[in-house]
GROMACS .gro file of C-alpha atoms in nm:
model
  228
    1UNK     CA    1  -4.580   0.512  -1.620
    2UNK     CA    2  -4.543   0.326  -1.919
    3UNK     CA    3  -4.653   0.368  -2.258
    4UNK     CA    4  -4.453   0.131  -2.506
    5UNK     CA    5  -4.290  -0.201  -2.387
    6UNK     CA    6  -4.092  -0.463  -2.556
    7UNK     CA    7  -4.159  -0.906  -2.574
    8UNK     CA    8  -3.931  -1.109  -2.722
    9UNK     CA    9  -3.977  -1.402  -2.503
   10UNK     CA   10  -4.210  -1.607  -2.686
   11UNK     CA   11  -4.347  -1.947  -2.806
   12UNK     CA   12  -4.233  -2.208  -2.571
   13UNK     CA   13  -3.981  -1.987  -2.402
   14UNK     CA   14  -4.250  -1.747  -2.280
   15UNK     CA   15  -4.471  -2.080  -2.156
   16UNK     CA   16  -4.165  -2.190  -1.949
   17UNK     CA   17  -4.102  -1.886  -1.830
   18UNK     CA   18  -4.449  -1.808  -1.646
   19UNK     CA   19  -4.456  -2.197  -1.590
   20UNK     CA   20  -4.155  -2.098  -1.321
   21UNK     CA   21  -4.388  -1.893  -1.098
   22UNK     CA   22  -4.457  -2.008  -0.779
   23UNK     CA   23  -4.758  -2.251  -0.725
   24UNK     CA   24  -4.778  -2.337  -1.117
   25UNK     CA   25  -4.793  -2.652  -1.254
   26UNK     CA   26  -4.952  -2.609  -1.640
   27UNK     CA   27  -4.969  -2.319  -1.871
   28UNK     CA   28  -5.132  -2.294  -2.127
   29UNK     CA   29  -5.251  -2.062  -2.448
   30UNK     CA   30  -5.485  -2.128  -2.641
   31UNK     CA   31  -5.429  -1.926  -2.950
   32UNK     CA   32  -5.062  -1.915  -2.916
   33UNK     CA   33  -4.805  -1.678  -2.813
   34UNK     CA   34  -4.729  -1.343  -3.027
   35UNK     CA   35  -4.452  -1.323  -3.232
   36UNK     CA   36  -4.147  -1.060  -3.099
   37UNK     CA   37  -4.259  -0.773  -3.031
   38UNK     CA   38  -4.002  -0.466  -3.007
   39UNK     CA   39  -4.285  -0.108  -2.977
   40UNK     CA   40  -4.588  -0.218  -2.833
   41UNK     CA   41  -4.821   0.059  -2.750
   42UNK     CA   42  -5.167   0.105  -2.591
   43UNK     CA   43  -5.463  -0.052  -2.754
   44UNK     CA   44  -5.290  -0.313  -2.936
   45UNK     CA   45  -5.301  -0.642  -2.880
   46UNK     CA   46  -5.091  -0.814  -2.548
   47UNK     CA   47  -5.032  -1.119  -2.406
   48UNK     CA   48  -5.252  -1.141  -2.012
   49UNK     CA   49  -5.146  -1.374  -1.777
   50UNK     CA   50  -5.445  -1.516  -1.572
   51UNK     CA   51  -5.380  -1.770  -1.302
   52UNK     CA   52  -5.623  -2.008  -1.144
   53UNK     CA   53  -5.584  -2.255  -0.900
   54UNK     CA   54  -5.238  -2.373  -1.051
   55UNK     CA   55  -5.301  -2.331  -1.389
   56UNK     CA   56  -5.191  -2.011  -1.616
   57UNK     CA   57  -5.404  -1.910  -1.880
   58UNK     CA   58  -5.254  -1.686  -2.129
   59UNK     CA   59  -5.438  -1.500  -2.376
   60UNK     CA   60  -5.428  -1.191  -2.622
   61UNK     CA   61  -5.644  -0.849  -2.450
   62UNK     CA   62  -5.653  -0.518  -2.599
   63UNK     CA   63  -5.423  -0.328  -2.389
   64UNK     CA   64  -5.668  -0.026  -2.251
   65UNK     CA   65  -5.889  -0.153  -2.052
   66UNK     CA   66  -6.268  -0.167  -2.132
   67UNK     CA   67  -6.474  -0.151  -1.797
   68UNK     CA   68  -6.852  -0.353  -1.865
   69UNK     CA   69  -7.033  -0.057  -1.785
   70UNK     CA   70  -6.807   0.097  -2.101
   71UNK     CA   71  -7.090   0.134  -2.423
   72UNK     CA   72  -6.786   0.216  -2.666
   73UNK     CA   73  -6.464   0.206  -2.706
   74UNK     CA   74  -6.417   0.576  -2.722
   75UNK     CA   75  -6.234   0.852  -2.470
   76UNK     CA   76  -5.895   0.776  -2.300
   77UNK     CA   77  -5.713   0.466  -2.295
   78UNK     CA   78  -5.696   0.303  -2.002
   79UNK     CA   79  -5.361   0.115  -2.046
   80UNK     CA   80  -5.212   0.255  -1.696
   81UNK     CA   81  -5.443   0.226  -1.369
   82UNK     CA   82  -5.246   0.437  -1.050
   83UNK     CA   83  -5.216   0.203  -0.765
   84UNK     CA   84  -5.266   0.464  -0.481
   85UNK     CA   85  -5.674   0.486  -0.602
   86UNK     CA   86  -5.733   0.161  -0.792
   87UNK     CA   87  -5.918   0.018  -0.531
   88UNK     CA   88  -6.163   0.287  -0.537
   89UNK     CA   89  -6.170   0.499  -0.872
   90UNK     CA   90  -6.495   0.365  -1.068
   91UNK     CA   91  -6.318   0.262  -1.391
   92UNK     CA   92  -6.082  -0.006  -1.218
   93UNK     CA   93  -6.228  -0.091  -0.887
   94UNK     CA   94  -6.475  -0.396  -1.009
   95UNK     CA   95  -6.204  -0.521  -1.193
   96UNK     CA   96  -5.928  -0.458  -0.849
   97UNK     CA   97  -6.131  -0.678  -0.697
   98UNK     CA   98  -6.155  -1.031  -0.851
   99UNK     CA   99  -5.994  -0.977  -1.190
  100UNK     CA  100  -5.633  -0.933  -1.146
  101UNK     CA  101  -5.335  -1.091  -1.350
  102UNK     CA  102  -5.020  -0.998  -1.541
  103UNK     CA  103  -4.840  -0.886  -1.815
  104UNK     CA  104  -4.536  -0.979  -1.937
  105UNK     CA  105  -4.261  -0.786  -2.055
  106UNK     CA  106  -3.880  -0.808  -2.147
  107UNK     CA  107  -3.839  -0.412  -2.103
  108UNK     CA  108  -4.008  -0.114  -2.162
  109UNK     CA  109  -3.927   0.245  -2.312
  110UNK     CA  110  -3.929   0.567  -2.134
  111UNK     CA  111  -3.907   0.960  -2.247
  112UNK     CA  112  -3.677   1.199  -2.094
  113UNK     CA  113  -3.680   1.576  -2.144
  114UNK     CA  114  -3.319   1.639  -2.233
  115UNK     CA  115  -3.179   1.983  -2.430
  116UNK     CA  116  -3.434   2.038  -2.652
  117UNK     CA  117  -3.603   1.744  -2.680
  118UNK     CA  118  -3.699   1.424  -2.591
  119UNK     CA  119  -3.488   1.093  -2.553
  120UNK     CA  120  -3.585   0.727  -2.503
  121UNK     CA  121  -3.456   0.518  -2.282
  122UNK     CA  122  -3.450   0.151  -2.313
  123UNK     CA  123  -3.556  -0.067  -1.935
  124UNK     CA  124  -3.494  -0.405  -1.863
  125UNK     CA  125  -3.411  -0.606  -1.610
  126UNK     CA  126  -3.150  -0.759  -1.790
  127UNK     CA  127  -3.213  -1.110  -1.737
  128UNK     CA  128  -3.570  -1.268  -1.729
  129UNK     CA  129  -3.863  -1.115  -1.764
  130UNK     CA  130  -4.058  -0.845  -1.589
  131UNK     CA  131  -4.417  -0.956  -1.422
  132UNK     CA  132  -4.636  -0.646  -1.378
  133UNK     CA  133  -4.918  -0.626  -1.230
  134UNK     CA  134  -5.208  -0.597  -1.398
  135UNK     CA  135  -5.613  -0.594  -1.408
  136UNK     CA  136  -5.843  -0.725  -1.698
  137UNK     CA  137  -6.196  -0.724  -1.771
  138UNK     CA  138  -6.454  -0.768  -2.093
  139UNK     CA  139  -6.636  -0.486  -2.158
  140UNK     CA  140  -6.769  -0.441  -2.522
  141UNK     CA  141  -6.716  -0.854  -2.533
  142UNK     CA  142  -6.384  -0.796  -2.563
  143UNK     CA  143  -6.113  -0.943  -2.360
  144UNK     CA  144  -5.876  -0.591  -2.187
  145UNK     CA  145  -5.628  -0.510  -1.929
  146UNK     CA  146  -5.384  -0.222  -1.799
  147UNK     CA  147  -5.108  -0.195  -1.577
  148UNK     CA  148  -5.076  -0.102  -1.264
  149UNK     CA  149  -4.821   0.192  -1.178
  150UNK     CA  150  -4.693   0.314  -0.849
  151UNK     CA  151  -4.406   0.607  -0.752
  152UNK     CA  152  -4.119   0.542  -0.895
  153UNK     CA  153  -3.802   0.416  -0.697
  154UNK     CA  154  -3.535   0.650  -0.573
  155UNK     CA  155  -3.281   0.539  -0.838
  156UNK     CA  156  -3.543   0.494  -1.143
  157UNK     CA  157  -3.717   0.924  -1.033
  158UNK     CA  158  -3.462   1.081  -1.277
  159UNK     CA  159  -3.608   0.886  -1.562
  160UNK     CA  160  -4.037   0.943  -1.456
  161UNK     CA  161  -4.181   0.980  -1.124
  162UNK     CA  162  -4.434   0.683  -1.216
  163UNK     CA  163  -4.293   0.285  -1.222
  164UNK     CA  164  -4.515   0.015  -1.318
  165UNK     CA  165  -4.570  -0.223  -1.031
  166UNK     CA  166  -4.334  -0.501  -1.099
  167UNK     CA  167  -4.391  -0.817  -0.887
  168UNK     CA  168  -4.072  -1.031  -0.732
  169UNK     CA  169  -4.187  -1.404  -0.805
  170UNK     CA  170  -4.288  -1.496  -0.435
  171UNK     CA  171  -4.547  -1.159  -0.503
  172UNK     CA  172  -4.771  -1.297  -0.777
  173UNK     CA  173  -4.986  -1.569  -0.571
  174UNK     CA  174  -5.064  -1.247  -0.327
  175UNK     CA  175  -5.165  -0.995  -0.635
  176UNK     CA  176  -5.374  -1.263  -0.848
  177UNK     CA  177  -5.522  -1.464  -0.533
  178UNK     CA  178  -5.517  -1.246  -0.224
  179UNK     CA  179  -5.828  -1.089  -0.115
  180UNK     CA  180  -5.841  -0.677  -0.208
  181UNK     CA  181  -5.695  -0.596   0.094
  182UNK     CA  182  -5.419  -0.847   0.026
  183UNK     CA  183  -5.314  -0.717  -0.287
  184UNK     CA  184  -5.364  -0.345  -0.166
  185UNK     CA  185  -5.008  -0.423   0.025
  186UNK     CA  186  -4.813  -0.500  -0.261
  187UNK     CA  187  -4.875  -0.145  -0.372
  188UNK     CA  188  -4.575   0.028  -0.314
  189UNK     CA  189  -4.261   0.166  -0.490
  190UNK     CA  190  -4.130  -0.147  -0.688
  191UNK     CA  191  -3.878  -0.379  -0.499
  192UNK     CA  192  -3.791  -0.514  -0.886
  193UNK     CA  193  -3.635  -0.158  -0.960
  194UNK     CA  194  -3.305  -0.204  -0.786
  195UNK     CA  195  -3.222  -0.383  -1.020
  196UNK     CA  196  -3.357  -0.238  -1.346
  197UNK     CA  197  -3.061  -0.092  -1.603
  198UNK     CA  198  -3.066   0.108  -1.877
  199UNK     CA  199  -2.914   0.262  -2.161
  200UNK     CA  200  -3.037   0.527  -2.463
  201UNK     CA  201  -3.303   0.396  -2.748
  202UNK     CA  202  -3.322   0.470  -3.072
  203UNK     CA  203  -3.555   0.778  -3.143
  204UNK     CA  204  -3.722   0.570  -3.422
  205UNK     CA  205  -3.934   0.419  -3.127
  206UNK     CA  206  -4.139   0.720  -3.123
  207UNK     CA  207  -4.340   0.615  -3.436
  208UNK     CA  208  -4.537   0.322  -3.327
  209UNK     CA  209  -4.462   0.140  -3.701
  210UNK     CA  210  -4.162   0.083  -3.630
  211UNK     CA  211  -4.108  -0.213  -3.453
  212UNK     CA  212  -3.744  -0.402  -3.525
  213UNK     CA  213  -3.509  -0.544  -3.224
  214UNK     CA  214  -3.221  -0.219  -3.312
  215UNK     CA  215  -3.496   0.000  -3.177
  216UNK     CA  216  -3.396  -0.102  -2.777
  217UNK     CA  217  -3.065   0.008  -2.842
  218UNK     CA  218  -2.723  -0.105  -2.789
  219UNK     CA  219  -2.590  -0.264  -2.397
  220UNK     CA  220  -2.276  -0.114  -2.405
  221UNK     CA  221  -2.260   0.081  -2.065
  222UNK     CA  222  -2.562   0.013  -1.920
  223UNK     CA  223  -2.594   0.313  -1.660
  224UNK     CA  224  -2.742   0.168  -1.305
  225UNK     CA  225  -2.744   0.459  -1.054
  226UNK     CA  226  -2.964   0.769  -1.097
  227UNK     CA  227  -2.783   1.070  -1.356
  228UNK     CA  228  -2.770   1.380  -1.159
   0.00000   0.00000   0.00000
């Protein structure tokens, strides 16, 4: 799963970025970009990729998705959707079918049970940025998305036995323009994973007020393989 990420890639480096994706030509967003973001947890704000035709729309949505037939904003947050039953569980199957898009991130930060407590670890892919896949909708008039999240890969298990569905460029035309049963075969362990790294965060991360760059950590042996 995933419960805090990290964006640094912003302004116009965040525009180019998406603007690289297969079958776009503009991008635009029309409030701007957010500035650097290092501890971004559910129900704040995030940058959502839409694309239509070839253009990429990206705008700020609550991350926690808000279903229409929602009447409040109340109960669990919806900020991960599992891939094996979005297609038919009732609080993300409208929006499976004709409102899918992306989010954006430069990593991500996972929790590991080790000794008597818990450690972070900080997940990137080391260069670029990671497209996952996502679903949005506007209940409550308010503009909302989640993530989708698969099994993890074999060498990513030791950290969580969830992975967020990250999409390999030639993937996104099939996830935000494919028909349901299109997009249903991207769902699958992750073919971005082999070549995720990590390395230990900084415990600070825990408290979602803290949000400064040293929280990711330090690259100094970035471990690759699954710890036994």
């Amino acid at each position: 799963m995933c419960g805090r990420f990290v964006l640094f890639t912003t302004g116009d480096e965040l525009l180019e970025a998406v603007g690289t994706l297969p079958g776009i030509t503009t991008v635009h967003a029309p409030d701007g970009t957010p500035p650097p973001r290092y501890n971004i947890a559910p129900t704040q704000q995030v940058p959502l990729v839409r694309i239509d035709g070839s253009e990429a729309l990206i705008d700020a949505a609550r991350w926690g998705l808000l279903p229409t037939w929602k009447k409040d904003d109340t109960g669990a947050s919806l900020f991960n959707a599992r891939g094996e039953t979005v297609a038919e569980k009732p609080s993300f199957r409208s929006a499976f079918k004709v409102r899918r898009g992306l989010m954006v991130l430069d990593g991500y930060y996972e929790w590991k049970q080790e000794g008597k407590g818990k450690q972070p670890y900080y997940v990137t892919p080391g260069e670029g940025l990671l497209y996952a896949a996502a679903l949005w909708d506007t209940g409550l008039d308010r503009l909302s998305t989640t993530m989708v999240t698969t099994d993890a890969t074999e060498n990513m298990a030791w950290l969580h036995h969830r992975l967020p569905l990250f999409l390999k460029a030639d993937e996104v035309e099939q996830w935000v323009k494919g028909t349901p049963e299109e997009a249903l075969e991207l769902i699958h362990p992750s073919r971005v994973a082999e070549d995720l790294e990590w390395w230990p965060a900084a415990s600070e991360v825990g408290n979602v007020r803290n949000d400064y760059a040293e929280l990711i950590g330090a690259k100094e042996a970035p471990t690759t393989r699954a710890k036994s």
